[in-house]
Coordinates of C-alpha atoms in Angstrom, one line a residue:
M1 CA 0.0 0.0 0.0
S2 CA 1.2 3.5 -0.7
E3 CA -0.3 6.9 -0.4
S4 CA 0.9 10.4 -1.4
M5 CA -1.5 13.2 -1.2
K6 CA -1.8 17.0 -1.4
E7 CA -3.8 18.3 1.6
P8 CA -6.8 19.7 -0.6
N9 CA -7.3 16.2 -2.0
K10 CA -6.9 14.2 1.3
Q11 CA -10.6 14.0 2.1
R12 CA -11.5 13.0 -1.4
I13 CA -8.8 10.4 -1.8
E14 CA -9.6 8.9 1.5
S15 CA -13.2 8.6 0.3
V16 CA -12.1 6.9 -2.9
A17 CA -10.0 4.5 -0.9
R18 CA -13.2 3.3 0.8
H19 CA -14.9 3.0 -2.6
I20 CA -11.9 1.0 -3.9
S21 CA -12.1 -1.4 -1.0
V22 CA -15.8 -2.0 -1.5
A23 CA -15.5 -2.5 -5.3
A24 CA -12.3 -4.6 -5.1
R25 CA -13.7 -6.9 -2.4
E26 CA -16.6 -7.6 -4.7
L27 CA -14.2 -8.6 -7.4
V28 CA -12.0 -10.6 -5.1
N29 CA -15.1 -12.5 -3.9
D30 CA -15.5 -13.8 -7.4
P31 CA -13.9 -17.3 -7.4
R32 CA -12.2 -16.6 -10.7
T33 CA -10.2 -13.7 -9.3
V34 CA -6.7 -14.4 -8.1
G35 CA -4.9 -11.1 -7.4
L36 CA -5.7 -7.5 -8.0
S37 CA -3.8 -4.2 -7.8
V38 CA -5.8 -0.9 -8.0
G39 CA -4.2 2.5 -8.4
F40 CA -5.7 6.0 -8.4
T41 CA -4.3 9.4 -9.0
I42 CA -5.7 12.9 -8.8
D43 CA -3.6 16.1 -9.3
G44 CA -0.4 14.3 -8.4
A45 CA -1.7 12.5 -5.4
V46 CA -1.6 8.7 -5.7
L47 CA -3.1 5.7 -3.9
T48 CA -2.6 2.0 -4.4
R49 CA -4.4 -1.0 -2.9
H50 CA -3.7 -4.7 -3.4
F51 CA -5.9 -7.8 -2.9
G52 CA -5.6 -11.5 -3.3
E53 CA -2.5 -13.4 -4.3
V54 CA 0.3 -13.2 -6.9
R55 CA -0.2 -16.9 -7.4
R56 CA -3.2 -18.9 -6.4
G57 CA -2.5 -20.7 -3.1
S58 CA 0.8 -18.8 -2.4
G59 CA -0.6 -16.6 0.3
Q60 CA 1.6 -13.8 -1.1
P61 CA -0.3 -10.6 -1.8
P62 CA 0.6 -8.3 -4.7
A63 CA 2.6 -5.1 -4.0
D64 CA 3.5 -1.9 -5.8
S65 CA 6.5 -3.7 -7.3
T66 CA 4.5 -6.7 -8.7
L67 CA 4.8 -7.0 -12.5
Y68 CA 1.7 -7.8 -14.6
E69 CA 1.2 -8.3 -18.3
I70 CA -0.8 -5.3 -19.4
G71 CA -2.0 -6.7 -22.8
S72 CA -3.4 -4.3 -25.3
I73 CA -2.7 -1.3 -23.1
S74 CA 0.7 -1.8 -24.6
K75 CA -0.8 -0.4 -27.8
T76 CA -1.1 3.0 -26.2
F77 CA 2.6 3.0 -25.6
T78 CA 3.3 2.2 -29.3
A79 CA 0.8 5.0 -30.2
L80 CA 2.7 7.4 -28.0
M81 CA 5.9 6.4 -29.7
L82 CA 4.3 7.2 -33.1
A83 CA 3.3 10.7 -31.7
Q84 CA 6.9 11.3 -30.6
A85 CA 8.2 10.1 -33.9
E86 CA 6.1 12.7 -35.6
L87 CA 7.4 15.4 -33.3
D88 CA 10.9 14.2 -34.0
G89 CA 10.4 14.4 -37.8
K90 CA 10.9 10.7 -38.3
V91 CA 7.4 10.1 -39.8
Q92 CA 4.0 11.8 -40.2
S93 CA 1.1 9.8 -38.8
T94 CA -0.7 10.4 -42.1
D95 CA 2.1 8.8 -44.1
D96 CA 1.4 5.9 -46.4
V97 CA 2.9 2.9 -44.5
R98 CA 4.7 1.8 -47.7
L99 CA 6.9 4.9 -47.5
H100 CA 8.6 3.2 -44.5
L101 CA 8.8 -0.4 -45.7
R102 CA 11.9 -1.8 -47.5
E103 CA 9.9 -3.9 -50.0
A104 CA 7.0 -3.1 -52.3
Y105 CA 3.6 -3.8 -50.9
P106 CA 1.1 -2.9 -53.6
N107 CA -1.5 -4.8 -51.6
L108 CA -1.6 -2.3 -48.7
E109 CA -4.3 -0.2 -50.3
Y110 CA -7.9 -0.5 -51.3
Q111 CA -9.1 1.1 -54.6
G112 CA -6.2 3.5 -54.5
Q113 CA -6.6 4.5 -50.9
P114 CA -3.4 3.5 -48.9
V115 CA -3.1 2.3 -45.4
L116 CA -1.7 5.1 -43.3
L117 CA 0.5 4.9 -40.2
W118 CA -2.2 6.0 -37.8
H119 CA -4.6 3.4 -39.2
L120 CA -2.3 0.7 -37.9
I121 CA -2.7 1.6 -34.2
S122 CA -6.3 2.7 -34.2
H123 CA -7.7 -0.5 -35.7
V124 CA -9.0 0.9 -39.0
S125 CA -6.2 -0.4 -41.3
G126 CA -8.1 -3.4 -42.6
L127 CA -5.1 -5.7 -41.6
P128 CA -6.1 -9.0 -40.0
Y129 CA -6.4 -9.7 -36.3
M130 CA -2.9 -11.2 -36.3
L131 CA -0.2 -12.6 -38.5
P132 CA 0.1 -15.4 -39.3
D133 CA -3.5 -15.0 -40.3
K134 CA -5.5 -17.9 -38.8
P135 CA -9.1 -16.7 -38.5
D136 CA -10.4 -20.2 -37.8
L137 CA -8.6 -20.1 -34.4
F138 CA -10.9 -17.3 -33.2
R139 CA -14.2 -18.7 -34.4
E140 CA -15.9 -20.0 -31.2
P141 CA -12.5 -20.4 -29.5
D142 CA -11.8 -22.9 -26.7
F143 CA -10.0 -20.5 -24.3
E144 CA -8.3 -23.4 -22.6
K145 CA -6.6 -24.6 -25.8
L146 CA -6.2 -21.2 -27.6
P147 CA -3.2 -19.9 -25.7
A148 CA -1.1 -23.0 -26.5
A149 CA -2.1 -22.8 -30.2
I150 CA -1.1 -19.1 -30.4
V151 CA 2.2 -19.7 -28.6
A152 CA 3.0 -22.5 -31.0
L153 CA 2.3 -20.2 -34.0
L154 CA 4.4 -17.4 -32.7
K155 CA 7.3 -19.4 -31.1
D156 CA 9.6 -19.0 -34.2
Y157 CA 7.6 -16.2 -35.9
T158 CA 10.3 -13.7 -36.7
R159 CA 10.0 -10.2 -38.1
D160 CA 11.1 -11.5 -41.5
R161 CA 8.3 -14.1 -41.5
F162 CA 5.8 -11.4 -40.5
L163 CA 6.9 -9.1 -43.4
H164 CA 6.8 -12.0 -45.8
D165 CA 3.2 -12.8 -44.8
L166 CA 2.3 -9.2 -45.0
H167 CA 2.6 -9.5 -48.8
A168 CA -0.4 -11.9 -48.8
V169 CA -2.7 -9.6 -46.8
V170 CA -5.8 -8.4 -48.8
I171 CA -7.3 -5.1 -47.7
E172 CA -11.1 -5.5 -48.3
Q173 CA -12.3 -2.1 -47.2
T174 CA -11.3 1.5 -47.4
P175 CA -8.5 2.1 -44.9
G176 CA -9.7 4.4 -42.2
G177 CA -13.4 3.6 -42.9
A178 CA -14.4 0.9 -40.4
F179 CA -13.2 -0.5 -37.1
Q180 CA -11.5 -3.9 -37.3
Y181 CA -9.4 -4.9 -34.4
S182 CA -5.8 -5.8 -35.5
N183 CA -2.8 -6.8 -33.5
A184 CA -1.0 -7.2 -36.8
G185 CA -1.3 -3.4 -37.4
A186 CA 0.3 -2.6 -34.1
M187 CA 3.1 -5.0 -34.7
L188 CA 3.8 -3.5 -38.2
L189 CA 3.9 0.0 -36.6
G190 CA 6.4 -1.3 -34.1
Y191 CA 8.7 -2.6 -36.8
I192 CA 8.4 0.7 -38.7
L193 CA 9.3 2.7 -35.6
E194 CA 12.3 0.4 -34.9
D195 CA 13.6 1.1 -38.5
R196 CA 13.0 4.8 -38.3
Y197 CA 15.0 5.2 -35.1
G198 CA 17.5 2.3 -35.6
M199 CA 16.5 1.0 -32.1
S200 CA 14.7 -2.1 -30.8
F201 CA 11.2 -1.7 -29.4
E202 CA 12.6 -2.1 -25.8
Q203 CA 15.1 0.7 -26.4
L204 CA 12.3 2.9 -27.8
L205 CA 10.1 2.1 -24.8
R206 CA 12.9 3.0 -22.4
A207 CA 14.0 6.2 -24.3
H208 CA 10.6 7.7 -25.0
I209 CA 8.4 6.6 -22.2
A210 CA 9.8 4.5 -19.3
N211 CA 12.9 6.6 -18.5
P212 CA 11.4 10.0 -18.9
S213 CA 8.4 9.0 -16.8
G214 CA 10.3 7.2 -14.1
M215 CA 8.8 3.8 -15.0
H216 CA 11.9 1.8 -14.3
A217 CA 10.2 -1.6 -13.9
T218 CA 8.3 -1.4 -17.2
T219 CA 9.6 -3.6 -19.9
S220 CA 8.7 -5.6 -23.1
L221 CA 11.3 -8.3 -22.1
Y222 CA 11.0 -11.1 -19.6
P223 CA 12.3 -9.5 -16.4
A224 CA 15.3 -11.1 -14.7
E225 CA 13.7 -11.1 -11.3
A226 CA 11.0 -13.8 -11.6
S227 CA 10.0 -13.2 -8.0
E228 CA 8.6 -9.8 -9.0
I229 CA 6.2 -11.2 -11.6
A230 CA 2.6 -12.2 -10.8
S231 CA 1.6 -15.6 -12.2
G232 CA -1.1 -15.5 -14.8
H233 CA -4.2 -17.7 -14.5
G234 CA -6.8 -18.8 -17.0
E235 CA -10.6 -19.1 -16.4
S236 CA -10.2 -22.5 -14.9
G237 CA -7.7 -21.2 -12.3
R238 CA -4.8 -23.1 -13.9
L239 CA -1.5 -21.3 -14.5
A240 CA -1.5 -19.6 -17.9
L241 CA 1.2 -19.4 -20.6
A242 CA 3.2 -16.2 -20.8
L243 CA 2.5 -14.0 -23.8
P244 CA 5.3 -14.3 -26.5
V245 CA 7.8 -11.5 -26.5
S246 CA 7.2 -11.1 -30.2
M247 CA 3.9 -9.4 -29.3
N248 CA 5.7 -6.5 -27.7
A249 CA 4.2 -3.6 -29.7
A250 CA 0.7 -5.1 -29.6
G251 CA 0.4 -6.5 -26.1
G252 CA 3.7 -7.6 -24.7
I253 CA 4.6 -4.9 -22.1
R254 CA 4.8 -5.8 -18.4
S255 CA 4.4 -3.1 -15.8
T256 CA 3.6 -2.4 -12.1
I257 CA 0.7 -0.5 -10.6
S258 CA 3.2 2.3 -9.5
D259 CA 4.6 2.6 -13.0
M260 CA 1.2 2.6 -14.6
L261 CA 0.1 5.4 -12.3
R262 CA 3.1 7.4 -13.5
Y263 CA 2.0 6.6 -17.1
M264 CA -1.6 7.7 -16.4
A265 CA -0.3 10.9 -14.8
R266 CA 1.6 11.7 -18.0
H267 CA -1.5 11.2 -20.1
L268 CA -3.4 13.6 -17.9
D269 CA -1.0 16.4 -19.0
E270 CA -2.1 17.4 -22.4
N271 CA 0.4 20.3 -22.4
D272 CA 2.9 17.5 -23.5
P273 CA 2.8 17.8 -27.3
A274 CA 3.2 14.0 -27.8
I275 CA 0.3 13.4 -25.4
E276 CA -1.9 15.9 -27.1
L277 CA -1.2 14.3 -30.5
S278 CA -2.0 10.9 -29.2
H279 CA -5.4 12.1 -27.8
R280 CA -6.6 13.7 -31.0
I281 CA -9.7 11.9 -32.2
R282 CA -8.8 10.3 -35.6
W283 CA -11.9 8.1 -36.1
G284 CA -15.5 8.1 -34.9
D285 CA -17.7 10.9 -33.5
P286 CA -15.9 13.4 -31.3
A287 CA -19.2 14.2 -29.6
A288 CA -19.9 10.6 -28.7
N289 CA -17.3 7.9 -29.1
G290 CA -14.1 8.1 -31.0
I291 CA -10.5 6.8 -31.2
G292 CA -7.3 8.7 -30.9
L293 CA -4.0 7.0 -31.4
N294 CA -5.4 3.8 -29.9
W295 CA -7.1 5.5 -27.0
Q296 CA -10.9 5.0 -26.8
I297 CA -12.4 8.4 -26.2
A298 CA -15.9 9.1 -25.0
H299 CA -17.9 11.4 -22.7
S300 CA -18.8 10.0 -19.3
P301 CA -22.3 10.0 -17.9
G302 CA -21.3 13.2 -16.1
G303 CA -20.3 14.8 -19.4
H304 CA -16.5 14.6 -18.9
R305 CA -14.1 13.5 -21.6
R306 CA -12.9 10.0 -20.7
L307 CA -9.9 8.1 -22.3
W308 CA -9.7 4.4 -21.6
Q309 CA -8.1 1.2 -22.8
S310 CA -8.3 -2.4 -21.6
G311 CA -6.0 -5.3 -22.0
G312 CA -6.1 -9.1 -21.8
T313 CA -3.5 -11.8 -22.2
F314 CA -3.7 -15.6 -21.6
G315 CA -3.6 -15.0 -17.8
F316 CA -3.9 -11.3 -17.1
S317 CA -6.6 -8.6 -17.4
S318 CA -6.1 -4.8 -17.2
Y319 CA -8.0 -1.6 -17.5
C320 CA -6.9 2.1 -17.4
V321 CA -8.9 5.2 -17.6
G322 CA -8.2 8.9 -17.4
Y323 CA -10.2 12.2 -17.2
P324 CA -7.8 14.9 -18.3
E325 CA -10.0 17.8 -17.4
L326 CA -10.6 16.4 -13.9
G327 CA -6.9 15.4 -13.4
I328 CA -8.0 11.9 -12.5
G329 CA -6.6 8.5 -13.6
M330 CA -7.2 5.0 -12.5
V331 CA -5.5 1.6 -13.3
L332 CA -6.6 -1.9 -12.4
L333 CA -4.3 -4.9 -12.9
A334 CA -5.4 -8.5 -12.4
N335 CA -3.6 -11.8 -12.9
E336 CA -6.5 -13.8 -14.3
F337 CA -8.2 -13.8 -17.7
D338 CA -11.6 -15.0 -18.8
P339 CA -14.0 -13.6 -21.4
G340 CA -15.6 -11.4 -18.9
S341 CA -12.7 -10.3 -16.8
Q342 CA -11.9 -7.0 -18.5
G343 CA -15.6 -6.0 -18.3
R344 CA -15.6 -6.6 -14.6
L345 CA -12.6 -4.4 -14.1
E346 CA -14.2 -1.6 -16.2
S347 CA -17.4 -2.0 -14.2
A348 CA -15.5 -1.7 -10.9
A349 CA -13.7 1.4 -12.2
S350 CA -17.0 3.0 -13.3
T351 CA -18.4 2.4 -9.8
I352 CA -15.4 4.0 -8.1
L353 CA -15.1 6.9 -10.5
G354 CA -18.8 7.7 -10.2
F355 CA -17.8 9.5 -7.0
F356 CA -16.1 12.1 -9.1
D357 CA -18.1 12.0 -12.3
A358 CA -21.0 14.2 -11.3

């Protein structure tokens, strides 16, 4: 547990601590839940709370230093790297992706309309869910068997094989026209950013996000200290496989609740040019629901602008949400995944944040 608070916020943050305890206990009472870390920040004040276990039956509770897989929240990191690359003059987010590929890809367009860089991270590129493209895996999937099948597919799936398979992709709709979730798009953007900077994804993560934000535990690699990593669990409660490192740009980042609160605090400051770029709505209806550079952006029941993203891997679920105008951010990290786990985290966050969203 950690708390740091400015005096004007003390009463409010003490109240939200009580709300967190109530909502989290309800989650922990669900037999599927294993462990849970909840973080909250308002105007620089932060609070963390931990529940359950880092591994079922261990008796060891999570802590501020416990690492979780954050799944698709990783895409917001890749998106922020794209925004920074635009500010650095490395790319424009509106560039045709083929300007930054070493081979010709005449297939990455539809009726003369090219796939643009920002399309890749905002799920409107028309690229498939993943490469290698195996759509049958995801039709009525068996969530007990699916992780092993994906790990087997990606075990030796190199960047070169990805780029080879990219030649066979068929874009069947106007890029930028319709939402179609794509991990492949995020992976392609990661490879392009690596090329533009001459750095690995991990190096980009450290240089542009982790080090400047003081997020020293956050990594896209398997950490050396295994004792700091929570064990992931599937719906049945069994230990889950780790997400392959090759998924880094799409879902492979691991972080702690303390680091993720620092990340949320950065996203609450839209005076940061890269943050402002990443929050601009690129697709959808700005008055209702839209997408920035990966961030889902909507107006809350109280009429406040809300940015959010969830994540799920084979054994972890996560949810983060920020209200820039209110200076409020919240992160929930859990070491269990099932088809409803991300929704339960979002519901708990909405209950807690309803205290402020009036």
